[in-house]
Amino acid sequence: MCGIAGYVGDYDAKSILYECIKRLEYRGYDSYGYAIISSNKLFVEKNVGYIKPISLNVRANIGIAHTRWATHGKVSKENAHPHTSCNNLIAVVHNGIIKNFKELRNELINKGHKFKSETDTEVVAHLIEEYLKENDFEEAFRKAILKLKGSFAIAAIYVNQPDKILIARNENPLLIGIGNFGNFIASDVNAFIKYTKRAIALDDFEYGIVTKNGFVIKDLYTKRKIKKSEIRIDWDEDLALKEGYEHFMLKEINEEPIVVSYALNINFDENILNLLLNSSKIYLIGAGTSLHAGMHAEYWFSKYCRIQAIATDATELFERCVVDKDTTIIAISQSGETYDTLVAMKEAKKHGAKIISIVNVPGSTATRLSDYTILQGAGVEVAVCATKTYVSQLVILLKLILELSKRLGYYDGFLDEEISSLKEKIENVLRNCNDIRKVANDMFKSKNYLFLSRGINLPSAYEAALKLKEITYFHAEGMSSAMLKHGTISLIDENMETIFLIPGSGRNRERIISNLHEVLSRGGKVLAITPKEVKDVVNIIVPDTSEDLLPIVFAPAYQLLAYYVAYKYGREIDKPRHLAKSVTVE
Ligand code: AGP
């Protein structure tokens, strides 16, 4: 979940490293650090808190940097990366978890190594130092990596060979950025997108030697050279800038109309459609927000294709589903790096399943594990809280399912006009942001919230609750309004705020309003988010559309609501505590 960056080239590594690692701060923000080599000396600077530039006044053409999301050892300057060897000639940064670090640490202590931190990572610097006694840097690095059990993306530099960065990967993303004035390494393309849009991704058990003029990738076990294809990152680098918005989250919500237009223009590969039409089982897997997108798709699959697809938390796939060669997995992941989702994908492959992924980050691990990938094209999402990428996932899934429905002879285009007006409807919600802000300021005084709905908008309730709790740190729960009376209603009193997501017409509107009255009559506070005003409660009105499309129109409304509540309480909106943008650990 941490971020790694590195640079070797003609220019001053200090400012480049700062630019790169700053762009990865959303991957972890407990602490940070740099290691650079200048005049045959290693300089390390690290600190707790948000990333600041290197203060050292030396010139360097090589360096590595890290932003940390603590796993082993508390948040402290000592535990921040890079970690160094006893002789201070080697520096290492690492993402992931080294499971056997205690044994390795004890072995190294017995050999006389002195440790300065509580981290698992530090063993790597000492192991390289140990192997350097009888090997060159590359071989010492390779041998050190082969001792590790667990997951890692690692980069190392060595004072006596100041022309190269060595890198290795297992289960954690690691890329090389091919520049014109040097090369980059990073855990995420965002790090170097300002400098280059050409990238190479390492796969598990590969290591690389990156120099100013090139790179080589090899198999960790056999040392055989591996040819890789280049990935082009067609993202606008400015998307990683706030452009006048106070927070990335607000900027990214405001990008939803563009994201919807892009998603509506995606044409699906015939192979994807045929695969889905011929699969006897379809499972949608993901985590958090991406899982919620999959849950909506489950409803759309059953309604428009009469196909029983199942959406499941990726970690539960093998607990509850039969996965075999007749199965197609639709893996949904903004980052394409979520550990839990990747593990399920790998396991499903072993069982003979085919995998289609819906991913936002080009070249991410999920894209390389999939038989087919639908790239979301939503551009970089910096705020930890997923907003525009969720809306894009919804539109892509809806379009895909309607295309299948058409081929099955069920869909004749009756929603097409409404779908083409989704962009305007979202713009309308965004224009009404002051009304939403007012509600956020006037209500939302409690520490507990219930988001309630039914039918296709039930996953909207889950997602709205996730948004609120993620960035406000208040407890929120999404549930079926029908299920309220089966237990949760006992929580209702004047301190419980309930938010109902209600369609503008139809059976579910009547049913949900009836549940809303059950709350009102018990003294609960109620807010309705709906296209048609509900009497006796506070309303946020959104443009009317078919109930099945409402998840896409509700999303910006409850996302803005969560944003303004978090703003009111002065939260770190783009970087909520304890979180990171992609969860690359188990
Ligand atoms: C969303 O706001 C969260 N930050 C989180 O639930 C996220 O959706 C989840 O970790 C999955 O991430 P992914 O889409 O990158 O796989």
Coordinates of C-alpha atoms and ligand atoms in Angstrom, one line a residue:
M1 CA 0.0 0.0 0.0
C2 CA 3.0 2.2 0.2
G3 CA 4.5 4.1 -2.8
I4 CA 8.0 3.5 -4.3
A5 CA 9.8 5.8 -6.8
G6 CA 13.3 6.0 -8.2
Y7 CA 15.2 7.8 -10.8
V8 CA 18.6 7.4 -12.5
G9 CA 19.6 9.8 -15.2
D10 CA 21.1 13.2 -16.3
Y11 CA 19.0 15.4 -14.1
D12 CA 19.0 16.2 -10.4
A13 CA 17.4 13.3 -8.8
K14 CA 16.3 15.3 -5.7
S15 CA 13.6 17.3 -7.3
I16 CA 12.5 14.5 -9.6
L17 CA 12.1 12.1 -6.6
Y18 CA 10.1 14.7 -4.7
E19 CA 7.7 15.2 -7.7
C20 CA 7.4 11.4 -8.2
I21 CA 6.8 10.4 -4.6
K22 CA 4.4 13.4 -3.9
R23 CA 2.2 12.0 -6.7
L24 CA 2.1 8.7 -4.8
E25 CA 1.2 10.1 -1.5
Y26 CA -2.3 8.7 -1.8
R27 CA -0.8 5.2 -1.5
G28 CA 0.3 5.8 2.1
Y29 CA 1.0 8.8 4.1
D30 CA 2.3 7.9 7.5
S31 CA 5.9 8.8 6.8
Y32 CA 8.3 9.2 3.8
G33 CA 12.0 9.1 2.9
Y34 CA 14.6 9.4 0.2
A35 CA 18.0 7.9 -0.4
I36 CA 20.4 9.5 -3.0
I37 CA 24.0 8.8 -3.9
S38 CA 26.3 11.8 -4.3
S39 CA 30.1 11.9 -4.5
N40 CA 30.3 8.2 -3.5
K41 CA 28.3 8.7 -0.4
L42 CA 24.8 7.6 0.5
F43 CA 22.5 10.3 1.9
V44 CA 19.2 9.3 3.6
E45 CA 16.5 11.7 4.7
K46 CA 13.3 10.6 6.2
N47 CA 10.4 11.9 8.3
V48 CA 7.0 11.4 9.7
G49 CA 4.0 13.1 8.2
Y50 CA 3.3 14.5 4.7
I51 CA 6.0 14.5 2.1
K52 CA 8.4 17.4 1.9
P53 CA 11.2 18.0 -0.6
I54 CA 14.8 16.8 0.2
S55 CA 16.6 19.4 2.3
L56 CA 20.1 18.1 1.5
N57 CA 22.1 20.5 -0.6
V58 CA 24.0 17.9 -2.7
R59 CA 23.7 16.9 -6.3
A60 CA 22.7 13.4 -7.2
N61 CA 21.8 11.6 -10.4
I62 CA 20.4 8.5 -8.7
G63 CA 18.0 7.9 -5.9
I64 CA 15.0 6.1 -4.5
A65 CA 12.0 7.3 -2.4
H66 CA 9.1 5.9 -0.4
T67 CA 5.9 6.9 1.1
R68 CA 4.8 4.6 3.9
W69 CA 1.6 2.9 5.1
A70 CA 2.8 1.2 8.2
T71 CA 2.5 -2.6 8.4
H72 CA 5.5 -3.7 10.6
G73 CA 6.5 -1.3 13.3
K74 CA 4.9 1.9 14.4
V75 CA 4.9 5.2 12.4
S76 CA 8.3 6.7 13.2
K77 CA 11.3 8.2 11.5
E78 CA 13.3 5.1 12.2
N79 CA 10.7 2.8 10.6
A80 CA 10.3 5.1 7.5
H81 CA 12.0 3.8 4.4
P82 CA 14.6 3.7 2.9
H83 CA 16.4 1.3 5.1
T84 CA 20.2 0.9 5.0
S85 CA 22.8 -1.7 5.6
C86 CA 25.3 -1.5 8.5
N87 CA 28.0 -0.1 6.3
N88 CA 25.6 2.6 5.0
L89 CA 26.4 1.7 1.4
I90 CA 23.1 0.1 0.5
A91 CA 19.6 1.6 0.7
V92 CA 16.3 -0.2 0.1
V93 CA 12.6 0.7 -0.2
H94 CA 9.9 -2.0 -0.1
N95 CA 6.1 -2.4 -0.5
G96 CA 4.5 -5.6 0.8
I97 CA 5.1 -7.9 3.7
I98 CA 8.1 -10.2 4.3
K99 CA 6.6 -13.1 6.2
N100 CA 9.9 -14.7 7.3
F101 CA 11.6 -11.5 8.4
K102 CA 11.9 -12.6 12.0
E103 CA 14.0 -15.7 11.1
L104 CA 16.1 -13.6 8.7
R105 CA 16.6 -10.9 11.2
N106 CA 17.8 -13.4 13.9
E107 CA 20.2 -15.0 11.4
L108 CA 21.6 -11.6 10.4
I109 CA 21.9 -10.5 14.1
N110 CA 23.8 -13.7 14.8
K111 CA 26.2 -12.7 12.0
G112 CA 26.8 -9.4 13.7
H113 CA 24.3 -7.1 11.8
K114 CA 22.8 -4.2 13.8
F115 CA 19.2 -3.2 13.1
K116 CA 18.0 0.3 13.3
S117 CA 14.2 -0.2 12.8
E118 CA 11.4 -2.6 13.6
T119 CA 10.5 -3.1 10.0
D120 CA 10.5 -6.3 7.9
T121 CA 12.2 -4.3 5.1
E122 CA 15.4 -3.7 6.8
V123 CA 16.5 -7.3 6.5
V124 CA 16.8 -6.8 2.8
A125 CA 19.5 -4.2 3.1
H126 CA 21.5 -6.4 5.5
L127 CA 21.0 -9.5 3.3
I128 CA 22.4 -7.7 0.3
E129 CA 25.3 -6.5 2.4
E130 CA 25.9 -10.0 3.5
Y131 CA 25.8 -11.5 -0.1
L132 CA 28.0 -8.6 -1.4
K133 CA 30.9 -10.2 0.5
E134 CA 31.1 -12.8 -2.3
N135 CA 29.0 -11.5 -5.2
D136 CA 28.6 -8.4 -7.3
F137 CA 25.6 -6.1 -6.6
E138 CA 23.2 -7.8 -9.1
E139 CA 23.9 -11.3 -7.8
A140 CA 23.9 -10.2 -4.1
F141 CA 20.5 -8.5 -4.7
R142 CA 19.1 -11.6 -6.5
K143 CA 20.2 -13.9 -3.8
A144 CA 18.8 -11.7 -1.1
I145 CA 15.4 -11.5 -2.8
L146 CA 15.3 -15.3 -3.2
K147 CA 15.6 -15.6 0.6
L148 CA 12.3 -13.6 1.1
K149 CA 8.9 -15.2 1.7
G150 CA 5.9 -13.0 1.2
S151 CA 5.0 -10.2 -1.1
F152 CA 7.3 -7.4 -2.3
A153 CA 8.1 -4.7 -4.7
I154 CA 11.7 -3.7 -3.8
A155 CA 14.2 -1.2 -5.1
A156 CA 17.8 -0.9 -4.0
I157 CA 20.8 1.3 -4.7
Y158 CA 24.5 0.7 -3.8
V159 CA 27.1 3.4 -3.4
N160 CA 29.8 1.4 -5.2
Q161 CA 27.6 1.0 -8.3
P162 CA 25.9 4.4 -8.5
D163 CA 24.7 3.9 -12.0
K164 CA 21.9 1.4 -11.4
I165 CA 18.7 0.8 -9.4
L166 CA 17.9 -2.9 -8.9
I167 CA 14.3 -3.9 -8.5
A168 CA 12.3 -7.1 -7.9
R169 CA 8.7 -8.0 -7.6
N170 CA 6.3 -10.6 -6.1
E171 CA 2.6 -9.7 -5.7
N172 CA 3.2 -6.0 -5.5
P173 CA 3.1 -3.6 -8.4
L174 CA 6.4 -2.4 -9.9
L175 CA 7.0 -0.5 -13.1
I176 CA 9.8 1.0 -15.1
G177 CA 9.2 4.4 -16.7
I178 CA 11.2 4.9 -19.9
G179 CA 12.3 8.5 -20.0
N180 CA 14.3 10.6 -22.5
F181 CA 16.8 11.8 -19.9
G182 CA 17.0 8.9 -17.6
N183 CA 14.8 6.1 -16.4
F184 CA 12.3 5.7 -13.5
I185 CA 11.0 3.0 -11.3
A186 CA 7.7 3.2 -9.4
S187 CA 4.9 1.3 -7.8
D188 CA 2.4 3.2 -9.8
V189 CA 2.5 5.0 -13.2
N190 CA 1.3 8.2 -11.6
A191 CA 4.7 8.7 -10.1
F192 CA 6.5 9.3 -13.4
I193 CA 3.6 10.3 -15.7
K194 CA 4.8 13.9 -15.7
Y195 CA 8.1 12.7 -17.3
T196 CA 7.1 9.8 -19.4
K197 CA 4.1 7.9 -20.6
R198 CA 6.1 4.8 -21.6
A199 CA 6.1 2.0 -19.0
I200 CA 7.2 -1.6 -18.6
A201 CA 5.6 -3.7 -15.8
L202 CA 7.4 -6.4 -13.9
D203 CA 5.6 -9.6 -13.2
D204 CA 6.0 -11.9 -10.2
F205 CA 9.5 -13.3 -9.6
E206 CA 11.2 -11.0 -12.0
Y207 CA 13.9 -8.5 -11.3
G208 CA 15.3 -5.6 -13.2
I209 CA 18.5 -3.6 -13.6
V210 CA 17.6 0.0 -14.4
T211 CA 20.3 2.4 -15.6
K212 CA 20.3 5.9 -17.2
N213 CA 20.3 4.5 -20.7
G214 CA 18.2 1.4 -20.4
F215 CA 17.0 -1.6 -18.5
V216 CA 17.1 -5.4 -18.4
I217 CA 14.5 -7.6 -16.9
K218 CA 15.4 -11.2 -15.8
D219 CA 13.8 -14.2 -14.2
L220 CA 14.7 -14.3 -10.5
Y221 CA 15.4 -18.1 -10.5
T222 CA 17.1 -18.7 -13.9
K223 CA 18.5 -15.2 -14.6
R224 CA 17.2 -15.6 -18.1
K225 CA 16.5 -12.3 -19.8
I226 CA 12.8 -11.5 -20.3
K227 CA 11.3 -9.5 -23.2
K228 CA 8.5 -7.3 -22.1
S229 CA 6.0 -5.2 -24.1
E230 CA 5.7 -1.6 -23.5
I231 CA 2.6 0.0 -22.0
R232 CA 1.5 3.4 -23.2
I233 CA -0.3 5.4 -20.5
D234 CA -2.7 7.7 -22.3
W235 CA -3.6 9.7 -19.2
D236 CA -3.4 13.4 -19.0
E237 CA -0.8 14.2 -16.4
D238 CA -2.7 17.3 -15.3
L239 CA -5.4 15.0 -14.0
A240 CA -3.1 14.5 -11.0
L241 CA -3.3 18.2 -10.2
K242 CA -6.1 19.9 -8.3
E243 CA -6.6 22.6 -10.8
G244 CA -8.2 25.1 -8.4
Y245 CA -10.3 22.6 -6.5
E246 CA -9.7 22.4 -2.8
H247 CA -9.6 18.7 -2.8
F248 CA -9.1 15.9 -5.4
M249 CA -12.3 14.3 -4.3
L250 CA -14.3 17.3 -5.3
K251 CA -12.4 17.7 -8.6
E252 CA -13.0 14.0 -9.4
I253 CA -16.7 14.1 -8.6
N254 CA -16.8 17.1 -11.0
E255 CA -15.1 14.9 -13.7
E256 CA -18.0 12.4 -13.6
P257 CA -19.8 13.9 -16.7
I258 CA -16.6 13.4 -18.8
V259 CA -16.1 9.9 -17.4
V260 CA -19.7 9.0 -18.3
S261 CA -19.2 10.2 -21.9
Y262 CA -16.1 8.2 -22.2
A263 CA -17.6 5.0 -20.8
L264 CA -20.7 5.4 -23.1
N265 CA -18.4 5.3 -26.1
I266 CA -16.5 2.1 -25.2
N267 CA -17.1 -0.6 -27.8
F268 CA -16.8 -4.1 -26.3
D269 CA -14.6 -6.8 -27.9
E270 CA -16.8 -9.5 -29.5
N271 CA -14.8 -12.1 -27.6
I272 CA -15.9 -10.6 -24.3
L273 CA -19.6 -10.7 -25.4
N274 CA -19.3 -14.3 -26.7
L275 CA -17.5 -15.5 -23.6
L276 CA -20.3 -14.1 -21.3
L277 CA -23.1 -15.4 -23.5
N278 CA -21.6 -18.9 -23.4
S279 CA -20.6 -19.1 -19.7
S280 CA -22.7 -21.2 -17.4
K281 CA -21.6 -19.2 -14.4
I282 CA -20.7 -15.5 -14.0
Y283 CA -19.2 -14.1 -10.9
L284 CA -18.5 -10.4 -10.3
I285 CA -15.7 -9.9 -7.8
G286 CA -14.1 -6.8 -6.2
A287 CA -13.6 -5.0 -3.0
G288 CA -15.2 -1.9 -1.4
T289 CA -16.6 0.4 -4.0
S290 CA -15.7 -1.9 -6.9
L291 CA -17.7 -4.7 -5.2
H292 CA -20.7 -2.3 -4.9
A293 CA -20.5 -1.7 -8.7
G294 CA -20.6 -5.5 -9.2
M295 CA -23.6 -5.7 -6.9
H296 CA -25.5 -3.3 -9.2
A297 CA -24.5 -5.4 -12.2
E298 CA -26.0 -8.5 -10.5
Y299 CA -29.4 -6.8 -10.6
W300 CA -29.0 -5.6 -14.2
F301 CA -27.9 -9.1 -15.3
S302 CA -31.0 -10.8 -13.9
K303 CA -33.4 -8.1 -15.1
Y304 CA -32.0 -7.5 -18.6
C305 CA -30.3 -10.8 -19.5
R306 CA -32.2 -13.2 -17.2
I307 CA -28.8 -14.4 -16.2
Q308 CA -28.1 -15.2 -12.5
A309 CA -24.7 -13.6 -12.1
I310 CA -23.4 -13.4 -8.5
A311 CA -21.5 -10.5 -7.1
T312 CA -19.1 -11.4 -4.3
D313 CA -16.4 -9.9 -2.2
A314 CA -13.3 -11.3 -3.8
T315 CA -12.1 -12.9 -0.6
E316 CA -15.4 -15.0 -0.4
L317 CA -15.3 -16.2 -4.0
F318 CA -14.0 -19.7 -3.1
E319 CA -16.0 -19.8 0.1
R320 CA -19.3 -19.6 -1.6
C321 CA -19.0 -20.2 -5.3
V322 CA -18.3 -23.1 -7.6
V323 CA -15.5 -21.9 -9.9
D324 CA -14.5 -24.1 -12.9
K325 CA -13.8 -24.0 -16.6
D326 CA -17.4 -23.0 -17.4
T327 CA -17.1 -19.9 -15.2
T328 CA -16.4 -16.3 -16.2
I329 CA -15.1 -13.9 -13.6
I330 CA -15.7 -10.2 -14.1
A331 CA -13.0 -8.7 -11.8
I332 CA -13.7 -5.0 -11.0
S333 CA -10.8 -2.9 -9.7
Q334 CA -10.0 0.7 -10.1
S335 CA -6.4 0.2 -9.3
G336 CA -6.0 -3.2 -10.7
E337 CA -3.7 -3.9 -7.7
T338 CA -6.0 -4.9 -4.9
Y339 CA -4.4 -7.9 -3.3
D340 CA -7.7 -9.6 -2.4
T341 CA -9.0 -9.3 -5.9
L342 CA -5.8 -10.4 -7.5
V343 CA -5.6 -13.5 -5.3
A344 CA -9.1 -14.5 -6.3
M345 CA -8.3 -14.0 -10.0
K346 CA -5.2 -16.1 -9.8
E347 CA -7.0 -18.9 -8.0
A348 CA -9.9 -18.7 -10.5
K349 CA -7.5 -19.1 -13.4
K350 CA -6.0 -22.2 -11.8
H351 CA -9.6 -23.6 -11.7
G352 CA -9.9 -23.0 -15.5
A353 CA -12.1 -19.9 -15.3
K354 CA -11.8 -17.1 -17.8
I355 CA -11.3 -13.6 -16.6
I356 CA -12.6 -10.3 -17.8
S357 CA -11.5 -7.3 -15.8
I358 CA -12.8 -3.8 -15.6
V359 CA -9.8 -1.7 -14.6
N360 CA -8.9 1.9 -14.6
V361 CA -5.1 1.8 -14.3
P362 CA -3.5 0.7 -17.6
G363 CA -0.8 -1.9 -17.2
S364 CA -1.8 -2.8 -13.7
T365 CA -1.5 -6.4 -12.5
A366 CA -5.2 -7.2 -13.0
T367 CA -4.9 -6.4 -16.7
R368 CA -2.0 -8.8 -17.0
L369 CA -3.9 -11.6 -15.2
S370 CA -7.0 -11.3 -17.4
D371 CA -8.0 -12.9 -20.6
Y372 CA -9.7 -9.6 -21.5
T373 CA -9.7 -6.2 -20.0
I374 CA -12.1 -3.3 -20.4
L375 CA -10.1 -0.2 -19.5
Q376 CA -12.2 2.4 -17.8
G377 CA -10.4 5.4 -19.2
A378 CA -11.5 7.6 -16.3
G379 CA -8.0 9.0 -15.9
V380 CA -6.0 9.0 -12.6
E381 CA -8.1 9.1 -9.4
V382 CA -6.0 10.6 -6.7
A383 CA -8.4 10.9 -3.7
V384 CA -8.4 7.7 -1.7
C385 CA -12.2 7.8 -1.8
A386 CA -13.3 6.3 -5.2
T387 CA -15.9 8.5 -6.9
K388 CA -15.6 9.0 -10.6
T389 CA -14.2 5.5 -11.2
Y390 CA -17.3 4.0 -9.5
V391 CA -19.6 6.0 -11.8
S392 CA -17.5 4.8 -14.8
Q393 CA -17.7 1.2 -13.6
L394 CA -21.5 1.5 -13.4
V395 CA -21.9 2.9 -16.8
I396 CA -19.5 0.3 -18.4
L397 CA -21.3 -2.6 -16.6
L398 CA -24.8 -1.3 -17.6
K399 CA -23.7 -0.8 -21.2
L400 CA -22.1 -4.3 -21.3
I401 CA -25.2 -6.0 -19.9
L402 CA -27.6 -4.1 -22.2
E403 CA -25.4 -5.2 -25.2
L404 CA -25.7 -8.8 -24.0
S405 CA -29.4 -8.3 -23.5
K406 CA -29.8 -7.1 -27.1
R407 CA -28.0 -10.2 -28.4
L408 CA -30.3 -12.4 -26.3
G409 CA -33.3 -10.6 -27.8
Y410 CA -34.5 -9.0 -24.7
Y411 CA -33.5 -5.4 -25.1
D412 CA -34.8 -3.2 -27.9
G413 CA -33.2 0.1 -26.9
F414 CA -36.0 1.5 -24.7
L415 CA -33.4 2.9 -22.2
D416 CA -31.0 4.4 -24.8
E417 CA -32.4 7.9 -24.7
E418 CA -32.3 8.1 -21.0
I419 CA -28.8 6.6 -20.9
S420 CA -27.6 9.3 -23.4
S421 CA -28.9 12.0 -21.0
L422 CA -27.0 10.6 -18.0
K423 CA -24.2 13.1 -18.4
E424 CA -26.6 16.1 -18.3
K425 CA -28.3 14.6 -15.2
I426 CA -25.0 14.3 -13.4
E427 CA -24.2 17.9 -14.4
N428 CA -27.5 18.9 -12.9
V429 CA -26.7 17.2 -9.6
L430 CA -23.3 19.0 -9.6
R431 CA -24.9 22.4 -10.2
N432 CA -27.1 21.8 -7.1
C433 CA -24.0 21.3 -4.9
N434 CA -24.9 24.2 -2.7
D435 CA -28.2 22.6 -1.7
I436 CA -26.4 19.4 -0.8
R437 CA -23.8 21.5 1.1
K438 CA -26.6 23.1 3.1
V439 CA -28.1 19.8 4.1
A440 CA -24.6 18.6 5.1
N441 CA -24.3 21.6 7.3
D442 CA -27.8 21.6 8.8
M443 CA -28.1 17.9 9.4
F444 CA -25.3 15.4 10.0
K445 CA -24.8 16.1 13.7
S446 CA -24.8 12.5 14.9
K447 CA -22.1 9.9 15.0
N448 CA -24.4 7.2 13.5
Y449 CA -26.1 7.1 10.1
L450 CA -28.2 4.6 8.2
F451 CA -28.5 4.6 4.4
L452 CA -31.6 2.8 3.3
S453 CA -33.1 1.7 0.0
R454 CA -34.4 -1.3 -1.9
G455 CA -33.9 -3.1 -5.2
I456 CA -31.3 -1.8 -7.7
N457 CA -30.5 1.0 -5.3
L458 CA -29.7 -1.2 -2.3
P459 CA -26.0 -1.3 -3.4
S460 CA -26.2 2.5 -3.6
A461 CA -27.1 2.5 0.1
Y462 CA -24.0 0.4 0.8
E463 CA -21.8 2.7 -1.3
A464 CA -23.2 5.9 0.2
A465 CA -22.5 4.5 3.7
L466 CA -19.0 3.6 2.7
K467 CA -18.3 7.1 1.3
L468 CA -19.6 8.7 4.5
K469 CA -17.7 6.6 6.9
E470 CA -14.5 6.5 4.9
I471 CA -14.0 10.2 5.0
T472 CA -15.9 11.5 8.0
Y473 CA -15.0 8.7 10.5
F474 CA -18.6 8.5 11.6
H475 CA -20.4 5.1 11.7
A476 CA -22.6 4.5 8.7
E477 CA -24.4 1.4 7.6
G478 CA -26.2 0.7 4.3
M479 CA -29.1 -1.7 4.4
S480 CA -32.4 -2.6 2.9
S481 CA -35.1 -0.4 4.3
A482 CA -37.3 -3.5 4.4
M483 CA -34.9 -5.2 6.7
L484 CA -34.9 -2.3 9.2
K485 CA -37.8 -3.8 11.1
H486 CA -36.0 -7.1 11.6
G487 CA -33.7 -5.7 14.2
T488 CA -32.0 -2.4 13.3
I489 CA -35.1 -0.3 14.0
S490 CA -34.4 -0.6 17.7
L491 CA -31.5 1.9 17.1
I492 CA -33.9 4.6 15.9
D493 CA -34.2 7.6 18.2
E494 CA -33.7 11.4 17.8
N495 CA -29.9 10.9 17.5
M496 CA -30.1 8.4 14.6
E497 CA -30.0 10.1 11.2
T498 CA -31.4 8.0 8.3
I499 CA -30.9 8.7 4.6
F500 CA -33.3 7.1 2.2
L501 CA -32.5 6.7 -1.5
I502 CA -35.9 6.7 -3.2
P503 CA -36.9 6.3 -6.8
G504 CA -39.3 8.8 -8.3
S505 CA -42.1 6.3 -9.0
G506 CA -43.1 2.7 -8.8
R507 CA -43.6 0.0 -6.3
N508 CA -40.2 0.5 -4.6
R509 CA -40.9 4.2 -4.1
E510 CA -44.1 3.3 -2.2
R511 CA -42.4 0.6 -0.2
I512 CA -39.4 2.7 0.8
I513 CA -41.6 5.6 1.8
S514 CA -43.6 3.3 4.0
N515 CA -40.3 2.2 5.7
L516 CA -39.4 5.9 6.0
H517 CA -42.6 6.5 8.0
E518 CA -41.7 3.7 10.3
V519 CA -38.5 5.7 11.1
L520 CA -40.3 9.0 11.4
S521 CA -42.9 7.7 13.8
R522 CA -40.1 6.5 16.1
G523 CA -38.6 10.0 16.2
G524 CA -35.7 9.3 13.8
K525 CA -34.3 12.1 11.6
V526 CA -34.8 11.6 7.9
L527 CA -33.3 12.8 4.7
A528 CA -34.6 11.7 1.3
I529 CA -32.5 11.7 -1.8
T530 CA -35.0 11.3 -4.6
P531 CA -36.2 12.7 -7.9
K532 CA -39.6 13.5 -6.4
E533 CA -40.1 15.3 -3.1
V534 CA -41.2 13.3 -0.1
K535 CA -43.4 15.1 2.4
D536 CA -42.5 15.8 6.0
V537 CA -38.7 15.2 5.6
V538 CA -35.7 17.1 4.3
N539 CA -35.1 16.3 0.6
I540 CA -32.2 16.4 -1.8
I541 CA -33.8 16.4 -5.3
V542 CA -32.0 14.7 -8.2
P543 CA -33.1 14.6 -11.8
D544 CA -35.6 11.9 -12.5
T545 CA -34.7 8.9 -14.5
S546 CA -35.6 5.2 -14.7
E547 CA -35.1 3.5 -11.3
D548 CA -32.5 1.2 -13.0
L549 CA -30.3 4.2 -13.9
L550 CA -30.7 6.0 -10.7
P551 CA -27.6 4.5 -9.1
I552 CA -25.6 6.6 -11.6
V553 CA -27.5 9.8 -10.7
F554 CA -27.6 9.2 -7.0
A555 CA -23.8 8.7 -6.8
P556 CA -22.7 12.3 -7.2
A557 CA -25.4 13.4 -4.8
Y558 CA -24.3 11.2 -1.9
Q559 CA -20.6 11.6 -2.7
L560 CA -21.0 15.4 -2.5
L561 CA -22.9 14.9 0.7
A562 CA -20.1 12.8 2.3
Y563 CA -17.6 15.4 1.0
Y564 CA -19.4 18.4 2.6
V565 CA -19.9 16.5 5.9
A566 CA -16.2 15.6 6.0
Y567 CA -15.4 19.2 5.1
K568 CA -17.6 20.6 7.9
Y569 CA -15.7 18.4 10.4
G570 CA -12.3 19.4 9.0
R571 CA -11.3 15.9 8.0
E572 CA -8.3 15.0 5.7
I573 CA -10.7 14.4 2.8
D574 CA -8.3 13.1 0.2
K575 CA -6.2 11.1 2.6
P576 CA -8.5 9.6 5.3
R577 CA -6.6 8.2 8.3
H578 CA -5.4 4.6 8.2
L579 CA -6.3 4.2 4.5
A580 CA -4.4 4.1 1.2
K581 CA -5.6 4.2 -2.4
S582 CA -4.8 0.7 -3.3
V583 CA -4.8 -2.1 -0.8
T584 CA -2.0 -4.3 -1.9
V585 CA -1.7 -6.4 1.3
E586 CA -3.8 -9.3 2.5
Ligands
AGP1 C1 -13.3 3.3 -2.0 O1 -13.7 4.6 -1.7 C2 -12.3 2.7 -1.2 N1 -11.1 3.5 -1.1 C3 -12.1 1.2 -1.3 O2 -13.2 0.5 -0.8 C4 -11.8 0.6 -2.7 O3 -12.9 0.7 -3.5 C5 -11.3 -0.8 -2.6 O4 -10.1 -0.9 -1.8 C6 -11.1 -1.5 -3.9 O5 -10.1 -0.8 -4.7 P1 -9.9 -1.2 -6.2 O6 -11.1 -0.7 -6.9 O7 -8.7 -0.4 -6.6 O8 -9.7 -2.6 -6.4

